[in-house]
Short mmCIF file of C-alpha atoms (C1' of nucleotides) in Angstrom, two decimals:
data_model
loop_
_atom_site.label_atom_id
_atom_site.label_comp_id
_atom_site.label_asym_id
_atom_site.label_seq_id
_atom_site.Cartn_x
_atom_site.Cartn_y
_atom_site.Cartn_z
CA UNK A 364 2.23 1.13 -11.43
CA UNK A 365 1.95 3.41 -8.42
CA UNK A 366 -1.76 2.81 -8.13
CA UNK A 367 -1.02 -0.71 -6.88
CA UNK A 368 1.51 0.66 -4.45
CA UNK A 369 -0.78 2.85 -2.43
CA UNK A 370 0.18 6.11 -4.08
CA UNK A 371 -2.13 7.65 -6.63
CA UNK A 372 -1.28 7.88 -10.27
CA UNK A 373 -0.55 11.59 -10.38
CA UNK A 374 1.95 11.43 -7.56
CA UNK A 375 3.66 8.45 -9.14
CA UNK A 376 3.75 10.18 -12.53
CA UNK A 377 5.22 13.37 -11.14
CA UNK A 378 7.81 11.43 -9.20
CA UNK A 379 8.77 9.34 -12.20
CA UNK A 380 9.07 12.44 -14.35
CA UNK A 381 11.28 14.24 -11.87
CA UNK A 382 13.33 11.14 -11.20
CA UNK A 383 14.21 10.89 -14.86
CA UNK A 384 14.42 14.62 -15.53
CA UNK A 385 17.88 15.90 -16.24
CA UNK A 386 17.06 19.47 -15.19
CA UNK A 387 14.83 20.90 -12.45
CA UNK A 388 11.22 21.42 -13.46
CA UNK A 389 8.48 23.79 -12.31
CA UNK A 390 4.83 23.02 -11.76
CA UNK A 391 3.70 24.33 -15.11
CA UNK A 392 6.22 22.28 -17.03
CA UNK A 393 5.16 19.19 -15.16
CA UNK A 394 1.50 19.96 -15.73
CA UNK A 395 2.06 20.44 -19.46
CA UNK A 396 4.25 17.42 -19.85
CA UNK A 397 1.92 15.02 -18.04
CA UNK A 398 -1.31 16.64 -19.18
CA UNK A 399 -2.74 16.90 -15.69
CA UNK A 400 -4.18 19.91 -13.88
CA UNK A 401 -1.88 22.33 -12.13
CA UNK A 402 -3.73 21.91 -8.87
CA UNK A 403 -3.12 18.22 -9.14
CA UNK A 404 0.56 18.84 -9.73
CA UNK A 405 0.63 21.16 -6.75
CA UNK A 406 -0.80 18.53 -4.45
CA UNK A 407 1.44 15.83 -5.83
CA UNK A 408 4.51 17.99 -5.31
CA UNK A 409 3.44 18.70 -1.76
CA UNK A 410 3.11 15.03 -1.03
CA UNK A 411 6.44 14.17 -2.63
CA UNK A 412 8.13 16.92 -0.64
CA UNK A 413 6.55 15.53 2.53
CA UNK A 414 8.04 12.15 1.69
CA UNK A 415 11.35 13.90 0.99
CA UNK A 416 11.51 12.23 -2.41
CA UNK A 417 11.86 15.59 -4.13
CA UNK A 418 13.06 18.99 -2.99
CA UNK A 419 12.65 22.60 -4.06
CA UNK A 420 15.58 24.20 -5.83
CA UNK A 421 15.76 27.94 -6.38
CA UNK A 422 16.57 29.07 -9.90
CA UNK A 423 18.21 32.48 -10.03
CA UNK A 424 16.06 35.13 -11.67
CA UNK A 425 12.93 32.99 -11.76
CA UNK A 426 10.10 33.45 -9.35
CA UNK A 427 8.66 30.02 -9.98
CA UNK A 428 9.57 27.06 -7.82
CA UNK A 429 11.61 24.31 -9.35
CA UNK A 430 11.90 20.75 -8.14
CA UNK A 431 14.39 17.92 -8.40
CA UNK A 432 14.07 14.32 -7.26
CA UNK A 433 16.43 12.41 -5.06
CA UNK A 434 18.27 10.27 -7.58
CA UNK A 435 20.20 7.97 -5.28
CA UNK A 436 18.12 4.80 -5.21
CA UNK A 437 19.26 3.78 -1.74
CA UNK A 438 18.47 7.16 -0.33
CA UNK A 439 15.10 6.96 -2.02
CA UNK A 440 14.40 3.57 -0.50
CA UNK A 441 15.38 4.82 2.96
CA UNK A 442 13.06 7.78 2.67
CA UNK A 443 10.17 5.64 1.53
CA UNK A 444 10.84 3.32 4.43
CA UNK A 445 10.85 6.28 6.81
CA UNK A 446 7.62 7.60 5.35
CA UNK A 447 5.88 4.28 5.64
CA UNK A 448 7.15 3.88 9.13
CA UNK A 449 5.65 7.19 10.21
CA UNK A 450 2.41 6.76 8.32
CA UNK A 451 1.74 3.08 8.81
CA UNK A 452 3.83 1.47 11.49
CA UNK A 453 3.76 4.09 14.21
CA UNK A 454 -0.03 4.44 14.16
CA UNK A 455 -0.32 0.66 14.17
CA UNK A 456 1.86 0.50 17.26
CA UNK A 457 -0.23 3.10 19.05
CA UNK A 458 -3.37 1.22 18.14
CA UNK A 459 -2.10 -2.11 19.34
CA UNK A 460 -0.86 -0.60 22.58
CA UNK A 461 -4.35 0.66 23.24
CA UNK A 462 -5.75 -2.76 22.45
CA UNK A 463 -3.34 -4.47 24.81
CA UNK A 464 -4.15 -1.99 27.55
CA UNK A 465 -7.87 -2.49 27.12
CA UNK A 466 -7.56 -6.26 26.88
CA UNK A 467 -5.57 -6.47 30.09
CA UNK A 468 -8.32 -4.79 32.07
CA UNK A 469 -11.09 -6.79 30.48
CA UNK A 470 -11.92 -10.09 32.11
CA UNK A 471 -14.06 -11.03 29.13
CA UNK A 472 -10.99 -11.28 26.91
CA UNK A 473 -9.64 -14.81 26.57
CA UNK A 474 -6.01 -15.20 27.60
CA UNK A 475 -5.09 -16.46 24.12
CA UNK A 476 -6.33 -13.24 22.63
CA UNK A 477 -4.29 -11.12 24.97
CA UNK A 478 -1.29 -13.27 24.22
CA UNK A 479 -1.64 -12.81 20.47
CA UNK A 480 -2.01 -9.08 20.84
CA UNK A 481 1.07 -9.00 23.01
CA UNK A 482 3.04 -11.09 20.53
CA UNK A 483 2.09 -8.73 17.75
CA UNK A 484 3.13 -5.80 19.87
CA UNK A 485 6.44 -7.46 20.65
CA UNK A 486 7.05 -8.13 16.99
CA UNK A 487 6.44 -4.52 16.09
CA UNK A 488 8.71 -3.41 18.92
CA UNK A 489 11.51 -5.68 17.76
CA UNK A 490 11.33 -4.83 14.11
CA UNK A 491 11.06 -1.09 14.62
CA UNK A 492 14.01 -1.20 17.00
CA UNK A 493 15.90 -3.06 14.30
CA UNK A 494 14.87 -0.50 11.73
CA UNK A 495 15.90 2.41 13.95
CA UNK A 496 19.33 0.91 14.40
CA UNK A 497 19.84 -0.01 10.77
CA UNK A 498 18.79 3.47 9.77
CA UNK A 499 21.84 4.76 11.58
CA UNK A 500 24.44 2.67 9.76
CA UNK A 501 26.26 4.35 6.91
CA UNK A 502 24.87 3.62 3.49
CA UNK A 503 28.07 2.03 2.21
CA UNK A 504 28.00 -0.54 4.99
CA UNK A 505 24.31 -1.13 4.46
CA UNK A 506 25.00 -1.87 0.82
CA UNK A 507 27.74 -4.30 1.71
CA UNK A 508 25.51 -5.97 4.27
CA UNK A 509 22.82 -6.50 1.67
CA UNK A 510 25.47 -7.74 -0.71
CA UNK A 511 26.40 -10.45 1.75
CA UNK A 512 22.90 -11.84 1.78
CA UNK A 513 22.57 -14.96 3.86
CA UNK A 514 26.33 -15.19 4.25
CA UNK A 515 25.94 -12.99 7.34
CA UNK A 516 24.56 -16.00 9.13
CA UNK A 517 27.70 -18.01 8.53
CA UNK A 518 29.98 -15.07 9.26
CA UNK A 519 28.35 -14.62 12.62
CA UNK A 520 28.63 -17.57 14.95
CA UNK A 521 25.12 -18.69 14.36
CA UNK A 522 26.09 -22.05 12.97
CA UNK A 523 25.30 -24.51 15.75
CA UNK A 524 22.44 -22.47 17.08
CA UNK A 525 24.68 -21.22 19.86
CA UNK A 526 23.98 -17.91 21.54
CA UNK A 527 26.23 -15.02 20.69
CA UNK B 1406 -6.36 0.43 9.72
CA UNK B 1407 -6.02 -1.85 6.74
CA UNK B 1408 -7.49 0.73 4.39
CA UNK B 1409 -4.27 2.73 4.71
CA UNK B 1410 -2.26 -0.40 4.05
CA UNK B 1411 -3.56 -1.19 0.62
CA UNK B 1412 -5.95 -3.92 1.73
CA UNK B 1413 -9.64 -3.16 1.90
CA UNK B 1414 -11.51 -2.97 5.15
CA UNK B 1415 -13.38 -6.25 4.82
CA UNK B 1416 -10.23 -8.27 4.24
CA UNK B 1417 -8.53 -6.58 7.16
CA UNK B 1418 -11.54 -7.17 9.39
CA UNK B 1419 -11.81 -10.83 8.49
CA UNK B 1420 -8.11 -11.32 9.04
CA UNK B 1421 -8.17 -9.57 12.39
CA UNK B 1422 -11.15 -11.62 13.49
CA UNK B 1423 -9.54 -14.90 12.55
CA UNK B 1424 -6.20 -13.87 13.98
CA UNK B 1425 -7.81 -13.33 17.36
CA UNK B 1426 -10.30 -16.17 17.14
CA UNK B 1427 -9.64 -19.04 19.49
CA UNK B 1428 -11.55 -21.54 17.37
CA UNK B 1429 -11.93 -22.00 13.61
CA UNK B 1430 -14.77 -20.03 12.06
CA UNK B 1431 -16.95 -20.53 9.00
CA UNK B 1432 -18.12 -17.92 6.53
CA UNK B 1433 -21.52 -17.48 8.08
CA UNK B 1434 -20.12 -16.92 11.54
CA UNK B 1435 -17.72 -14.33 10.19
CA UNK B 1436 -20.47 -12.64 8.22
CA UNK B 1437 -22.73 -12.46 11.27
CA UNK B 1438 -20.02 -11.32 13.59
CA UNK B 1439 -18.74 -8.53 11.36
CA UNK B 1440 -22.09 -7.61 9.89
CA UNK B 1441 -20.90 -7.81 6.29
CA UNK B 1442 -22.36 -9.71 3.36
CA UNK B 1443 -21.48 -13.34 2.88
CA UNK B 1444 -20.25 -12.70 -0.64
CA UNK B 1445 -17.90 -10.16 0.79
CA UNK B 1446 -16.68 -12.65 3.34
CA UNK B 1447 -16.20 -15.21 0.60
CA UNK B 1448 -14.02 -12.88 -1.44
CA UNK B 1449 -12.07 -11.77 1.60
CA UNK B 1450 -11.39 -15.37 2.57
CA UNK B 1451 -10.23 -16.14 -0.95
CA UNK B 1452 -7.79 -13.26 -0.86
CA UNK B 1453 -6.48 -14.18 2.58
CA UNK B 1454 -5.99 -17.77 1.48
CA UNK B 1455 -4.11 -16.52 -1.58
CA UNK B 1456 -1.82 -14.57 0.74
CA UNK B 1457 -1.52 -17.72 2.87
CA UNK B 1458 -2.49 -15.73 5.93
CA UNK B 1459 -5.34 -18.12 6.69
CA UNK B 1460 -6.01 -21.73 5.77
CA UNK B 1461 -9.00 -24.02 5.52
CA UNK B 1462 -9.46 -26.55 8.27
CA UNK B 1463 -11.91 -29.43 7.96
CA UNK B 1464 -14.27 -29.93 10.87
CA UNK B 1465 -15.50 -33.52 11.20
CA UNK B 1466 -19.18 -33.89 10.55
CA UNK B 1467 -19.65 -30.38 9.21
CA UNK B 1468 -19.98 -29.62 5.54
CA UNK B 1469 -19.09 -25.99 5.92
CA UNK B 1470 -15.56 -24.76 5.50
CA UNK B 1471 -13.77 -23.48 8.54
CA UNK B 1472 -10.77 -21.18 8.59
CA UNK B 1473 -7.94 -20.40 10.95
CA UNK B 1474 -5.30 -17.70 10.70
CA UNK B 1475 -1.56 -18.14 10.91
CA UNK B 1476 -0.88 -16.95 14.43
CA UNK B 1477 2.92 -16.87 14.37
CA UNK B 1478 3.72 -13.21 13.79
CA UNK B 1479 7.03 -13.90 12.08
CA UNK B 1480 5.45 -16.39 9.75
CA UNK B 1481 2.75 -13.84 9.02
CA UNK B 1482 5.30 -11.17 8.23
CA UNK B 1483 7.19 -13.52 5.91
CA UNK B 1484 4.03 -14.38 4.03
CA UNK B 1485 3.06 -10.75 3.64
CA UNK B 1486 6.56 -10.04 2.37
CA UNK B 1487 6.25 -12.88 -0.10
CA UNK B 1488 2.87 -11.66 -1.26
CA UNK B 1489 4.06 -8.13 -1.77
CA UNK B 1490 7.08 -9.38 -3.58
CA UNK B 1491 5.01 -11.32 -6.07
CA UNK B 1492 2.36 -8.63 -6.50
CA UNK B 1493 4.47 -5.49 -6.44
CA UNK B 1494 8.16 -6.11 -6.82
CA UNK B 1495 8.23 -8.72 -9.54
CA UNK B 1496 5.95 -6.75 -11.88
CA UNK B 1497 8.04 -3.65 -11.19
CA UNK B 1498 11.17 -5.53 -12.18
CA UNK B 1499 9.60 -6.72 -15.41
CA UNK B 1500 8.47 -3.20 -16.20
CA UNK B 1501 11.85 -1.65 -15.56
CA UNK B 1502 13.58 -4.30 -17.61
CA UNK B 1503 11.38 -3.37 -20.53
CA UNK B 1504 12.17 0.30 -19.95
CA UNK B 1505 15.89 -0.34 -19.90
CA UNK B 1506 15.68 -2.43 -23.05
CA UNK B 1507 13.73 0.27 -24.87
CA UNK B 1508 15.96 3.06 -23.61
CA UNK B 1509 19.08 1.30 -24.78
CA UNK B 1510 17.84 1.17 -28.35
CA UNK B 1511 16.59 4.73 -28.34
CA UNK B 1512 19.09 7.38 -29.28
CA UNK B 1513 16.68 10.09 -28.10
CA UNK B 1514 17.10 8.99 -24.50
CA UNK B 1515 19.69 11.00 -22.62
CA UNK B 1516 22.49 8.91 -21.11
CA UNK B 1517 21.62 10.14 -17.60
CA UNK B 1518 18.14 8.72 -17.97
CA UNK B 1519 19.41 5.34 -19.04
CA UNK B 1520 21.82 5.40 -16.15
CA UNK B 1521 19.08 6.11 -13.62
CA UNK B 1522 16.91 3.37 -15.00
CA UNK B 1523 19.82 0.98 -14.80
CA UNK B 1524 20.60 1.99 -11.24
CA UNK B 1525 17.02 1.38 -10.26
CA UNK B 1526 17.14 -1.99 -11.93
CA UNK B 1527 20.36 -2.85 -10.13
CA UNK B 1528 18.85 -1.84 -6.82
CA UNK B 1529 15.86 -4.08 -7.34
CA UNK B 1530 18.14 -6.92 -8.39
CA UNK B 1531 20.26 -6.55 -5.29
CA UNK B 1532 17.46 -6.26 -2.82
CA UNK B 1533 15.42 -9.12 -4.25
CA UNK B 1534 18.51 -11.31 -4.25
CA UNK B 1535 18.99 -10.37 -0.61
CA UNK B 1536 15.37 -11.16 0.12
CA UNK B 1537 15.55 -14.51 -1.64
CA UNK B 1538 18.53 -15.48 0.44
CA UNK B 1539 17.15 -14.24 3.73
CA UNK B 1540 13.94 -16.07 3.07
CA UNK B 1541 15.89 -19.29 3.24
CA UNK B 1542 17.43 -18.81 6.67
CA UNK B 1543 15.67 -20.51 9.57
CA UNK B 1544 13.29 -18.31 11.51
CA UNK B 1545 15.17 -18.67 14.77
CA UNK B 1546 18.32 -17.29 13.22
CA UNK B 1547 16.38 -14.54 11.53
CA UNK B 1548 14.97 -13.50 14.88
CA UNK B 1549 18.41 -13.46 16.44
CA UNK B 1550 19.75 -11.45 13.53
CA UNK B 1551 17.06 -8.85 13.99
CA UNK B 1552 17.77 -8.89 17.72
CA UNK B 1553 21.36 -7.94 17.01
CA UNK B 1554 20.31 -4.81 15.19
CA UNK B 1555 23.24 -2.66 14.15
CA UNK B 1556 25.62 -4.81 16.18
CA UNK B 1557 25.99 -6.98 13.08
CA UNK B 1558 28.09 -4.25 11.58
CA UNK B 1559 30.61 -4.43 14.40
CA UNK B 1560 30.54 -8.20 14.52
CA UNK B 1561 31.43 -8.36 10.86
CA UNK B 1562 34.73 -6.80 9.92
CA UNK B 1563 33.11 -3.68 8.58
CA UNK B 1564 34.76 -1.34 11.01
CA UNK B 1565 37.38 0.47 8.98
CA UNK B 1566 35.45 0.21 5.75
CA UNK B 1567 37.70 -2.68 4.72
CA UNK B 1568 36.44 -5.26 2.29
CA UNK B 1569 35.50 -8.62 3.63
"C1'" DC C 1447 -29.50 -39.29 -9.11
"C1'" DC C 1448 -31.79 -35.95 -6.65
"C1'" DT C 1449 -32.21 -32.61 -3.05
"C1'" DA C 1450 -30.55 -29.56 0.35
"C1'" DT C 1451 -26.99 -26.63 1.77
"C1'" DA C 1452 -22.76 -24.32 1.24
"C1'" DT C 1453 -19.97 -21.42 -1.66
"C1'" DT C 1454 -18.76 -18.65 -5.49
"C1'" DT C 1455 -19.65 -15.55 -9.26
"C1'" DC C 1456 -22.18 -11.94 -11.23
"C1'" DT C 1457 -24.53 -7.45 -11.32
"C1'" DG C 1458 -25.93 -3.20 -9.58
"C1'" DT C 1459 -25.32 0.27 -6.02
"C1'" DT C 1460 -22.81 2.98 -2.90
"C1'" DA C 1461 -18.83 5.02 -0.86
"C1'" DT C 1462 -14.37 6.81 -1.52
"C1'" DA C 1463 -10.58 8.89 -3.58
"C1'" DA C 1464 -8.66 11.17 -7.67
"C1'" DC C 1465 -8.78 14.91 -10.44
"C1'" DA C 1466 -10.03 19.41 -12.89
"C1'" DG C 1467 -11.20 24.10 -12.84
"C1'" DA C 1468 -12.22 28.17 -10.28
"C1'" DA C 1469 -11.43 31.06 -6.52
"C1'" DA C 1470 -8.49 32.71 -3.09
"C1'" DT C 1471 -4.21 33.49 -1.15
"C1'" DT C 1472 0.53 34.39 -1.14
"C1'" DA C 1473 4.84 36.45 -2.71
"C1'" DC C 1474 7.37 39.47 -5.30
"C1'" DA C 1475 8.51 43.48 -8.55
"C1'" DG C 1476 8.19 48.03 -9.45
"C1'" DC D 663 1.58 50.26 -1.70
"C1'" DT D 664 -0.26 48.26 -5.92
"C1'" DG D 665 -0.52 45.12 -9.55
"C1'" DT D 666 0.88 40.80 -11.40
"C1'" DA D 667 2.45 36.22 -11.49
"C1'" DA D 668 2.70 31.91 -8.95
"C1'" DT D 669 0.88 28.74 -5.89
"C1'" DT D 670 -2.42 26.74 -2.90
"C1'" DT D 671 -7.02 25.75 -1.29
"C1'" DC D 672 -11.70 24.93 -2.20
"C1'" DT D 673 -15.63 22.85 -4.62
"C1'" DG D 674 -17.78 20.00 -7.81
"C1'" DT D 675 -17.33 16.11 -10.96
"C1'" DT D 676 -15.65 11.80 -12.43
"C1'" DA D 677 -13.49 7.40 -12.01
"C1'" DT D 678 -12.57 3.52 -9.24
"C1'" DA D 679 -13.01 0.19 -5.85
"C1'" DA D 680 -15.81 -1.77 -2.09
"C1'" DC D 681 -19.75 -3.94 -0.93
"C1'" DA D 682 -24.55 -6.08 -0.84
"C1'" DG D 683 -27.89 -9.05 -2.69
"C1'" DA D 684 -29.28 -12.19 -6.18
"C1'" DA D 685 -28.29 -15.78 -9.19
"C1'" DA D 686 -25.58 -19.61 -10.39
"C1'" DT D 687 -22.60 -23.27 -9.39
"C1'" DA D 688 -20.67 -26.79 -6.73
"C1'" DT D 689 -20.64 -30.40 -2.96
"C1'" DA D 690 -22.20 -33.77 0.12
"C1'" DG D 691 -25.92 -36.70 2.06
"C1'" DG D 692 -29.52 -39.64 1.28
#
DNA sequence: CCTATATTTCTGTTATAACAGAAATTACAG
DNA sequence: CTGTAATTTCTGTTATAACAGAAATATAGG
């Protein structure tokens, strides 16, 4: 399915294989198993390492590099979130900051346009701040928070719309 | 930037244009402004309507269809989330359910593998349940919740790791 | 009901990204 | 050092998706 997700098939295949593999695997094993070129495996491994979804593990008495995947699903989700943040959100924030700066100095820009750009910027600021903070909370508490679902609203004093 | 995001350039361009447009625009205006083919605009508009990021608005005395974008950034984010859920998450859940079902009946599958598949399935179940519930809470409360950031943890009785 | 205009669908082309295989580089053993 | 095995980088090919233009369909006005 990875092709829909923005990662190419090879990367998704290698990740899936390592995620389900009981033992560490080396590039050749992966290449043989999936029937894709070694160079392709090499690049896929590099990308997965960059995302921190897999890591190298040394095997005593073997020169080849072996890899294992992160198997904790929450940890995996956090790392994907971090990767997407760095690759997608941060550049978007830089871009929109530039846009806002340019729009402010440009008398040809309608005020509504500047306002929408600013709102977008504010949204990105708020949500990334939220993400940064949530990233710091221990996983167990994160899991419990998700488990609560919308009950958090009632547990906080949000009921009557009153400010905290 | 949209090309990185999994949407093609034309769709991203049309969306950006409509998001910043002060007045509704028709297909021809969009085509002229962006310098892309009308057919391309037509398909882009269809996709954006499907994502509910833009909507048709009738202009009295004009046969052509005009479009405006959702300008509320939170609403936009919610609709993108909903779209991704339907297009990416739901199919993934179906796929993994099939995998789990097959793996359970297959004695050749190592127990660790079945366990990992099941954990993944459980994760998706939990997070989509969370999403479904959060989707229902009023936007104002959602905004305040995000504003709290990691303070929610302290406000709930999570401190000592004690169960609710 | 017919005509004009808007819109969508279809088809072919082009651009882009994925991938394979070869070449080059790196790392290690002796 | 030197040779060998492993890995990465480079280059060309192939597959896929984006896009343009033409054809077809639909919609409203007369």
